[in-house]
Each structure stands twice: as C-alpha cells, then as structure tokens.
Amino acid sequence: MGRSEEYADGAVDWPATLQRKGPQPLQLRHLRRRHRLQTPADLHLIVIDRSGSMGWSGRIARAKAYAAGLLEQARTAGQQVALLALGGQGVEWIQAPAFARRAFIERLRPVGCGGGTPMEAALAQADAALRAHARRYPGALRHLWLLTDGRLPRIPARPQTAQRIYIVDFDDGRIAVGRARWWAQCWGAAWLPGSDGSAGLAWRSPDGVARE
C-alpha cells in the first residue's frame, strides 16, 4: 500500500469467531477480532511568511488564522504539526514537530511581521525537519504548507523531502502580483487562495491538488 502499517485489535470478527466456535457454546477463547489498520501520523509543516509585505491589508492576521485552522484539523485527526516563521528577524521555529495540541494556536498570537524574506533559509530548515520525520516515520506523509504573498525576487528550489506542497496565496489586494500562483505551477504544488478561508481542504484530497 506504500505506507508502513501495524495492526491492533478491533471489532469482533463474527464469521471467524463462529467458525472457531463450531458446535460448542460460545466462550471467550473463541473470539477473533478484525485487524484495525493503523498508520504513522502524517506531518503538516506550516511555514509562515512574516516579511514586511505580509503586514499589508491584514495579511499576517489572516495567515495566522489560516494556520490556526490547520492546527485544529491536525489535532482532530491525531496528526503531527510544526510551525516555522521567517522574516526580518530570520527564521524561527514557533513549534518543533509534535502531535498537534490546541495550545499550539496560542503560540501564533505574538507573531508579527517586518523586514526581508529569507525563504531559502527557511525551506532548508523545513526540508531538514521533513527528512528527520521521514527517518522516524517512513510510512507517513509529509505535507509542506507555505503561507505567503509570494513576493520574492526569485523562486527558490523545491524541498525534495516534501511529498505534498500547498502554497497558500495571501497576495489578494487590489494590486496583486500573482507570483505565488506561478511559484506553485513551477513546483507542481497545489495553489490555494488565502482569502477563501478553507484551511485544510486540500490535504483531504487523495492527490493533494487544490480544487478551484
């Protein structure tokens, strides 16, 4: 199936139980259970662009709200998350990879914006974290979410360890450049408009492709 798997006892497998019981009265030793498939927790690594241009028109506030939606959905699904921010102060881990908890949302509150966009440095750190997750959970999917307005002088190299990439575009003002959409096309990534507020819809798609 392409994913490492382990099994745990699930519901009673009645056909197998009755076959084992035969003509005897049913006893506990006759019970057989279905194998319930368990898979390692996927990782959703969320990179938040907090450069100066993300301060325009409330972009950073909407990006944080979008990230909070992703965190909550990952928590409900029992999956892992990580939060990485980049801006004029460099690259900062807001949350290292871990199983999602509601408390992580509060860590987004103080994230401000300003300065340049050290995207290449951020992606290098993100790729290293994804590689570490791949070694520990070889059967889990590795999702990379980039919450950005795409205003970069050049498109950076695509992180090779990410299996599914989503570029969430917050360049939605009156003078939108449209660079994030082009970036997604160059990478073969899913492009999602940050304005629609539909955080997390893409990861439920089997192929990870955004639906417009």
XYZ file of N, CA and C in Angstrom:
636
model
N 0.799 -1.218 0.000
C 0.000 0.000 0.000
C 0.836 1.274 0.000
N 2.149 1.112 0.104
C 3.002 2.278 0.058
C 3.189 2.969 1.393
N 2.561 2.475 2.468
C 2.708 3.061 3.790
C 2.997 1.944 4.768
N 3.910 2.171 5.693
C 4.178 1.156 6.699
C 2.964 1.035 7.595
N 2.659 -0.176 8.045
C 1.425 -0.423 8.757
C 1.681 -1.324 9.953
N 0.861 -1.147 10.977
C 0.863 -2.068 12.084
C -0.593 -2.292 12.458
N -0.881 -3.374 13.144
C -2.256 -3.729 13.395
C -2.542 -3.767 14.886
N -3.788 -3.455 15.235
C -4.249 -3.530 16.613
C -5.599 -4.232 16.618
N -5.972 -4.776 17.778
C -7.249 -5.468 17.852
C -8.391 -4.489 17.655
N -9.352 -4.866 16.805
C -10.501 -4.031 16.546
C -11.783 -4.722 16.953
N -12.840 -4.539 16.152
C -14.144 -5.130 16.462
C -14.096 -6.654 16.295
N -15.077 -7.305 16.888
C -15.143 -8.764 16.809
C -15.411 -9.197 15.369
N -14.635 -10.144 14.902
C -14.832 -10.735 13.579
C -15.753 -11.934 13.771
N -17.057 -11.723 13.601
C -18.029 -12.765 13.926
C -17.931 -13.995 13.025
N -17.740 -13.874 11.726
C -17.596 -15.093 10.911
C -16.435 -15.973 11.386
N -15.278 -15.345 11.659
C -14.131 -16.120 12.132
C -14.382 -16.693 13.518
N -15.087 -15.916 14.364
C -15.390 -16.382 15.732
C -16.311 -17.593 15.693
N -17.377 -17.518 14.884
C -18.339 -18.627 14.820
C -17.715 -19.864 14.196
N -16.830 -19.649 13.230
C -16.148 -20.785 12.620
C -15.282 -21.509 13.659
N -14.601 -20.714 14.486
C -13.742 -21.316 15.507
C -14.576 -21.988 16.596
N -15.727 -21.407 16.917
C -16.591 -21.954 17.969
C -17.156 -23.316 17.580
N -17.537 -23.435 16.287
C -18.142 -24.693 15.841
C -19.430 -24.972 16.605
N -19.689 -26.239 16.947
C -20.928 -26.595 17.638
C -20.876 -26.330 19.152
N -19.743 -25.856 19.668
C -19.600 -25.642 21.113
C -20.304 -24.352 21.542
N -20.644 -24.221 22.827
C -21.144 -22.950 23.355
C -20.054 -21.878 23.209
N -20.458 -20.677 22.933
C -19.504 -19.597 22.731
C -18.752 -19.285 24.017
N -17.437 -19.233 23.926
C -16.584 -18.883 25.053
C -15.617 -17.785 24.633
N -15.033 -17.160 25.648
C -14.137 -16.041 25.384
C -12.976 -16.448 24.477
N -12.501 -17.670 24.641
C -11.341 -18.108 23.859
C -11.656 -18.244 22.378
N -12.944 -18.260 22.027
C -13.323 -18.381 20.617
C -13.268 -17.039 19.871
N -13.258 -15.959 20.619
C -13.359 -14.640 19.979
C -12.179 -14.356 19.065
N -12.492 -13.853 17.889
C -11.496 -13.380 16.937
C -11.864 -11.945 16.563
N -10.853 -11.119 16.433
C -11.112 -9.709 16.141
C -10.545 -9.318 14.784
N -11.222 -8.356 14.188
C -10.726 -7.816 12.921
C -9.467 -7.006 13.188
N -8.565 -7.034 12.227
C -7.382 -6.186 12.315
C -7.783 -4.760 11.940
N -7.474 -3.840 12.827
C -7.736 -2.435 12.557
C -6.434 -1.804 12.083
N -6.475 -1.244 10.879
C -5.270 -0.684 10.274
C -4.873 0.620 10.962
N -3.621 0.716 11.359
C -3.087 1.944 11.935
C -1.890 2.386 11.098
N -1.780 3.677 10.861
C -0.663 4.207 10.090
C 0.045 5.281 10.904
N 1.306 5.515 10.655
C 2.021 6.557 11.380
C 1.401 7.925 11.131
N 1.560 8.834 12.056
C 0.973 10.167 11.936
C 1.675 10.981 10.859
N 0.897 11.554 9.952
C 1.438 12.453 8.952
C 1.945 13.732 9.631
N 2.841 14.426 8.955
C 3.353 15.694 9.455
C 2.913 16.820 8.531
N 2.349 17.857 9.104
C 1.991 19.077 8.383
C 2.918 20.182 8.873
N 3.917 20.526 8.063
C 4.876 21.559 8.427
C 4.411 22.871 7.791
N 4.097 23.841 8.639
C 3.500 25.104 8.202
C 4.555 26.207 8.276
N 4.854 26.803 7.138
C 5.820 27.895 7.067
C 5.053 29.204 6.865
N 5.248 30.143 7.791
C 4.537 31.417 7.736
C 5.505 32.531 7.338
N 5.195 33.178 6.232
C 5.962 34.328 5.762
C 5.509 35.547 6.568
N 6.420 36.111 7.357
C 6.068 37.306 8.131
C 6.944 38.489 7.721
N 7.291 38.528 6.449
C 8.075 39.640 5.914
C 7.224 40.910 5.880
N 7.873 42.029 5.546
C 7.187 43.315 5.595
C 5.919 43.392 4.768
N 5.938 42.807 3.574
C 4.752 42.896 2.706
C 3.562 42.135 3.259
N 3.812 41.178 4.164
C 2.692 40.446 4.773
C 1.958 41.303 5.814
N 2.507 42.475 6.116
C 1.822 43.380 7.030
C 0.760 44.221 6.353
N 0.722 44.187 5.031
C -0.256 44.990 4.301
C -1.636 44.341 4.344
N -2.657 45.163 4.473
C -4.068 44.734 4.354
C -4.422 43.549 5.253
N -3.763 43.448 6.404
C -4.114 42.386 7.347
C -3.715 40.989 6.916
N -2.738 40.880 6.026
C -2.354 39.558 5.518
C -1.838 38.643 6.618
N -0.986 39.184 7.507
C -0.403 38.316 8.531
C -1.476 37.809 9.489
N -2.467 38.623 9.793
C -3.550 38.174 10.678
C -4.326 37.036 10.031
N -4.584 37.165 8.727
C -5.323 36.114 8.034
C -4.488 34.855 7.876
N -3.172 35.031 7.703
C -2.296 33.854 7.610
C -2.273 33.096 8.937
N -2.240 33.825 10.042
C -2.240 33.171 11.347
C -3.574 32.460 11.592
N -4.667 33.070 11.162
C -5.969 32.416 11.307
C -6.025 31.136 10.469
N -5.450 31.191 9.277
C -5.410 30.006 8.406
C -4.589 28.904 9.066
N -3.421 29.289 9.608
C -2.565 28.314 10.292
C -3.283 27.704 11.486
N -4.033 28.531 12.213
C -4.780 28.013 13.361
C -5.799 26.969 12.914
N -6.422 27.196 11.756
C -7.363 26.208 11.230
C -6.682 24.895 10.897
N -5.496 24.968 10.319
C -4.740 23.752 10.017
C -4.360 23.015 11.293
N -3.932 23.755 12.306
C -3.557 23.128 13.580
C -4.736 22.396 14.203
N -5.899 23.026 14.171
C -7.069 22.398 14.784
C -7.478 21.137 14.033
N -7.411 21.164 12.712
C -7.778 19.979 11.951
C -6.767 18.854 12.156
N -5.488 19.202 12.263
C -4.468 18.190 12.530
C -4.670 17.587 13.917
N -5.048 18.424 14.883
C -5.300 17.920 16.239
C -6.459 16.928 16.227
N -7.518 17.273 15.533
C -8.687 16.392 15.457
C -8.330 15.071 14.790
N -7.437 15.119 13.792
C -7.051 13.916 13.054
C -5.939 13.130 13.741
N -5.393 13.662 14.853
C -4.314 12.974 15.541
C -3.011 12.987 14.766
N -2.762 14.070 14.039
C -1.565 14.163 13.214
C -0.549 15.122 13.825
N 0.633 15.133 13.238
C 1.701 15.983 13.750
C 1.790 17.289 12.969
N 2.274 18.317 13.641
C 2.433 19.633 13.023
C 3.779 20.226 13.427
N 4.200 21.228 12.668
C 5.352 22.046 13.023
C 5.090 23.432 12.463
N 5.601 24.451 13.145
C 5.398 25.835 12.738
C 6.752 26.527 12.599
N 6.964 27.130 11.438
C 8.213 27.819 11.156
C 7.874 29.191 10.589
N 8.488 30.239 11.134
C 8.232 31.595 10.648
C 9.509 32.210 10.103
N 9.352 33.082 9.099
C 10.518 33.741 8.504
C 10.201 35.194 8.228
N 11.204 36.038 8.449
C 11.020 37.461 8.221
C 12.314 38.195 8.477
N 12.205 39.477 8.833
C 13.375 40.295 9.032
C 14.262 39.837 10.171
N 13.700 39.112 11.134
C 14.479 38.594 12.253
C 15.072 37.222 11.940
N 14.956 36.779 10.718
C 15.499 35.477 10.339
C 14.441 34.390 10.376
N 14.887 33.166 10.629
C 13.998 32.000 10.643
C 13.827 31.556 12.090
N 12.594 31.306 12.487
C 12.309 30.936 13.875
C 11.335 29.764 13.932
N 11.683 28.765 14.725
C 10.752 27.672 14.981
C 9.778 28.109 16.066
N 8.516 28.206 15.709
C 7.476 28.511 16.690
C 7.075 27.235 17.415
N 7.088 26.129 16.680
C 6.780 24.832 17.260
C 7.520 23.756 16.484
N 8.345 22.986 17.181
C 9.022 21.850 16.554
C 8.004 20.756 16.259
N 8.309 19.814 15.357
C 7.358 18.751 15.033
C 6.881 18.000 16.276
N 5.568 17.884 16.399
C 4.953 17.201 17.540
C 3.496 16.938 17.205
N 2.859 16.045 17.962
C 1.436 15.823 17.765
C 0.686 17.107 18.115
N -0.240 17.485 17.242
C -0.921 18.773 17.367
C -1.707 18.871 18.675
N -1.600 20.033 19.299
C -2.343 20.343 20.510
C -2.968 21.718 20.353
N -4.095 21.917 21.018
C -4.789 23.205 20.915
C -3.916 24.355 21.430
N -3.051 24.066 22.404
C -2.193 25.112 22.966
C -1.258 25.708 21.921
N -0.967 24.974 20.845
C -0.057 25.488 19.821
C -0.624 26.744 19.150
N -1.948 26.859 19.104
C -2.577 28.010 18.447
C -2.181 29.301 19.144
N -2.060 29.256 20.472
C -1.684 30.451 21.221
C -0.285 30.946 20.843
N 0.557 30.053 20.375
C 1.916 30.447 20.013
C 1.966 31.292 18.740
N 0.849 31.311 18.013
C 0.783 32.148 16.816
C 0.501 33.604 17.160
N -0.094 33.839 18.315
C -0.574 35.176 18.660
C 0.510 36.264 18.563
N 1.716 36.049 19.119
C 2.712 37.130 19.074
C 3.466 37.280 17.756
N 3.178 36.443 16.783
C 3.913 36.511 15.511
C 3.580 37.805 14.783
N 4.589 38.667 14.605
C 4.412 39.910 13.866
C 5.097 39.816 12.521
N 5.333 40.959 11.889
C 5.981 40.903 10.583
C 6.857 42.129 10.376
N 7.724 42.046 9.375
C 8.624 43.142 9.041
C 9.918 42.613 8.450
N 10.555 43.431 7.619
C 11.853 43.063 7.070
C 11.776 42.217 5.825
N 12.877 41.509 5.559
C 13.015 40.735 4.323
C 12.364 39.367 4.381
N 12.711 38.540 3.372
C 12.078 37.226 3.221
C 13.153 36.162 3.037
N 13.732 35.647 4.116
C 14.769 34.600 3.986
C 14.155 33.228 3.690
N 13.473 33.152 2.551
C 12.720 31.940 2.223
C 13.636 30.737 2.013
N 14.764 30.929 1.348
C 15.643 29.786 1.086
C 16.164 29.175 2.388
N 16.525 30.023 3.352
C 16.994 29.515 4.643
C 15.869 28.773 5.360
N 14.658 29.309 5.279
C 13.519 28.657 5.938
C 13.228 27.297 5.306
N 13.276 27.242 3.973
C 12.984 25.979 3.293
C 14.071 24.938 3.568
N 15.312 25.383 3.730
C 16.381 24.443 4.070
C 16.118 23.820 5.435
N 15.681 24.624 6.408
C 15.366 24.092 7.733
C 14.127 23.190 7.679
N 13.146 23.596 6.891
C 11.947 22.779 6.757
C 12.275 21.420 6.146
N 13.117 21.419 5.121
C 13.478 20.169 4.457
C 14.229 19.248 5.416
N 15.095 19.818 6.251
C 15.826 19.012 7.230
C 14.858 18.371 8.230
N 13.843 19.134 8.662
C 12.854 18.584 9.596
C 12.024 17.484 8.936
N 11.700 17.665 7.673
C 10.935 16.646 6.949
C 11.761 15.374 6.771
N 13.057 15.513 6.521
C 13.917 14.338 6.400
C 13.986 13.577 7.718
N 14.093 14.306 8.824
C 14.132 13.651 10.138
C 12.828 12.900 10.404
N 11.712 13.489 10.013
C 10.415 12.823 10.195
C 10.326 11.581 9.319
N 10.867 11.664 8.099
C 10.826 10.519 7.191
C 11.628 9.347 7.749
N 12.749 9.654 8.407
C 13.536 8.579 9.006
C 12.803 7.925 10.169
N 12.106 8.725 10.947
C 11.427 8.184 12.129
C 10.095 7.526 11.780
N 9.375 8.100 10.790
C 8.069 7.574 10.387
C 8.085 7.360 8.868
N 8.741 6.328 8.389
C 8.918 6.162 6.939
C 7.625 5.981 6.161
N 6.548 5.574 6.818
C 5.301 5.372 6.095
C 4.361 6.554 6.123
N 4.720 7.617 6.844
C 3.826 8.769 6.976
C 4.023 9.757 5.829
N 2.966 10.498 5.535
C 3.051 11.535 4.511
C 3.633 12.811 5.114
N 4.353 13.551 4.283
C 4.987 14.785 4.717
C 4.432 15.941 3.881
N 3.647 16.769 4.545
C 2.987 17.904 3.893
C 3.714 19.194 4.250
N 3.925 20.048 3.255
C 4.532 21.360 3.488
C 3.541 22.435 3.060
N 3.193 23.311 3.999
C 2.280 24.418 3.749
C 3.079 25.721 3.777
N 3.002 26.515 2.710
C 3.660 27.822 2.666
C 2.584 28.897 2.646
N 2.520 29.687 3.697
C 1.550 30.768 3.806
C 2.293 32.063 3.489
N 2.068 32.618 2.313
C 2.917 33.692 1.807
C 2.169 34.548 0.798
N 2.719 35.735 0.516
C 2.190 36.535 -0.597
C 3.018 36.313 -1.866
N 4.064 35.489 -1.755
C 4.861 35.132 -2.928
C 5.762 36.219 -3.461
N 5.940 37.301 -2.730
C 6.722 38.436 -3.239
C 8.209 38.206 -2.977
N 8.797 37.398 -3.827
C 10.216 37.056 -3.748
C 10.915 37.472 -5.033
N 12.209 37.795 -4.960
C 12.930 38.162 -6.192
C 13.097 36.997 -7.149
N 13.101 35.763 -6.613
C 13.209 34.574 -7.464
C 12.564 33.391 -6.744
N 12.180 32.415 -7.517
C 11.551 31.225 -6.951
C 12.636 30.320 -6.387
N 12.538 29.923 -5.118
C 13.568 29.068 -4.514
C 13.459 27.627 -5.000
N 14.465 26.846 -4.683
C 14.444 25.427 -5.051
C 13.372 24.695 -4.249
N 12.748 23.720 -4.883
C 11.689 22.946 -4.238
C 12.282 21.971 -3.217
N 11.780 21.949 -1.984
C 12.252 20.967 -0.999
C 11.937 19.548 -1.474
N 12.921 18.703 -1.538
C 12.744 17.382 -2.131
C 12.044 16.387 -1.212
N 12.078 16.633 0.096
C 11.516 15.651 1.018
C 10.009 15.791 1.175
N 9.466 16.959 0.854
C 8.017 17.169 0.968
C 7.301 16.368 -0.109
N 6.305 15.582 0.302
C 5.545 14.794 -0.664
C 4.361 15.565 -1.229
N 3.788 16.432 -0.420
C 2.687 17.278 -0.882
C 2.959 18.702 -0.424
N 2.860 19.626 -1.352
C 3.139 21.026 -1.044
C 1.924 21.866 -1.418
N 1.577 22.779 -0.515
C 0.446 23.684 -0.715
C 0.951 25.108 -0.536
N 0.810 25.938 -1.546
C 1.169 27.347 -1.434
C -0.115 28.139 -1.276
N -0.282 28.717 -0.094
C -1.495 29.468 0.232
C -1.193 30.941 -0.019
N -1.914 31.529 -0.942
C -1.600 32.840 -1.503
C -2.373 33.951 -0.776
N -1.628 34.849 -0.115
C -2.252 35.981 0.569
C -2.012 37.294 -0.167
N -1.539 37.221 -1.394
C -1.367 38.415 -2.234
C -2.683 38.677 -2.951
N -3.663 39.161 -2.186
C -5.021 39.264 -2.716
C -5.568 40.685 -2.634
N -4.676 41.664 -2.631
C -5.118 43.058 -2.592
C -5.503 43.574 -3.963
N -5.685 44.876 -4.045
C -6.087 45.473 -5.320
C -4.976 45.374 -6.368
N -3.715 45.359 -5.910
C -2.588 45.259 -6.847
C -1.853 43.947 -6.567
N -2.474 42.854 -6.879
C -1.863 41.536 -6.659
C -0.866 41.238 -7.773
N 0.282 40.711 -7.384
C 1.324 40.382 -8.358
C 1.079 39.018 -8.995
N 0.507 38.102 -8.239
C 0.212 36.768 -8.769
C 1.402 35.837 -8.816
N 2.456 36.169 -8.059
C 3.667 35.366 -8.123
C 3.514 34.012 -7.431
N 2.694 33.954 -6.397
C 2.531 32.701 -5.657
C 1.916 31.612 -6.538
N 0.973 31.995 -7.387
C 0.368 31.012 -8.291
C 1.402 30.462 -9.275
N 2.243 31.358 -9.807
C 3.292 30.929 -10.725
C 4.291 30.032 -10.006
N 4.620 30.368 -8.787
C 5.514 29.576 -7.947
C 4.963 28.163 -7.785
N 3.675 28.060 -7.488
C 3.049 26.738 -7.329
C 3.131 25.937 -8.626
N 2.921 26.587 -9.744
C 2.999 25.891 -11.024
C 4.406 25.374 -11.286
N 5.404 26.181 -10.974
C 6.803 25.770 -11.189
C 7.170 24.570 -10.321
N 6.631 24.512 -9.138
C 6.939 23.431 -8.201
C 6.045 22.208 -8.390
N 4.960 22.342 -9.145
C 3.976 21.260 -9.211
C 3.234 21.125 -7.900
N 3.044 22.262 -7.227
C 2.370 22.277 -5.924
C 0.915 22.697 -6.089
N 0.133 22.479 -5.059
C -1.246 22.953 -5.047
C -1.251 24.434 -4.689
N -2.053 25.223 -5.396
C -2.194 26.644 -5.095
C -3.551 26.858 -4.454
N -3.560 27.561 -3.326
C -4.798 27.842 -2.605
C -4.885 29.332 -2.304
N -6.001 29.981 -2.595
C -6.140 31.398 -2.234
C -6.374 31.541 -0.734
N -5.576 32.378 -0.090
C -5.747 32.571 1.340
C -7.053 33.244 1.696
N -7.661 33.927 0.737
C -8.888 34.668 1.009
C -10.105 33.789 1.201
N -10.044 32.510 0.748
C -11.263 31.692 0.843
C -11.453 31.089 2.229
N -10.390 31.116 3.057
C -10.533 30.640 4.424
C -10.769 29.155 4.564
N -10.579 28.377 3.492
C -10.883 26.941 3.546
C -9.664 26.146 3.978
N -9.114 26.482 5.140
C -7.900 25.820 5.613
C -8.085 24.323 5.707
N -7.153 23.600 5.121
C -7.120 22.153 5.286
C -7.872 21.352 4.249
N -8.653 21.999 3.373
C -9.444 21.226 2.420
C -8.567 20.416 1.481
N -7.420 20.964 1.086
C -6.588 20.283 0.096
C -6.010 18.989 0.629
N -5.688 18.935 1.932
C -5.000 17.730 2.384
C -5.942 16.538 2.418
N -7.256 16.787 2.354
C -8.196 15.676 2.332
C -8.349 15.081 0.932
N -7.858 15.809 -0.068
C -7.922 15.296 -1.429
C -6.871 14.214 -1.611
N -7.221 13.062 -2.209
C -6.254 11.977 -2.362
C -4.991 12.372 -3.099
N -5.103 13.279 -4.079
C -3.936 13.643 -4.862
C -3.294 14.952 -4.385
N -3.893 15.585 -3.372
C -3.310 16.798 -2.830
C -3.418 17.998 -3.760
N -4.288 17.920 -4.770
C -4.410 19.004 -5.736
C -5.525 19.938 -5.293
N -5.259 21.240 -5.382
C -6.264 22.204 -4.992
C -7.414 22.195 -5.984
N -8.610 22.360 -5.473
C -9.792 22.426 -6.334
C -10.288 23.878 -6.304
N -10.362 24.486 -7.472
C -10.797 25.880 -7.523
C -12.292 25.936 -7.800
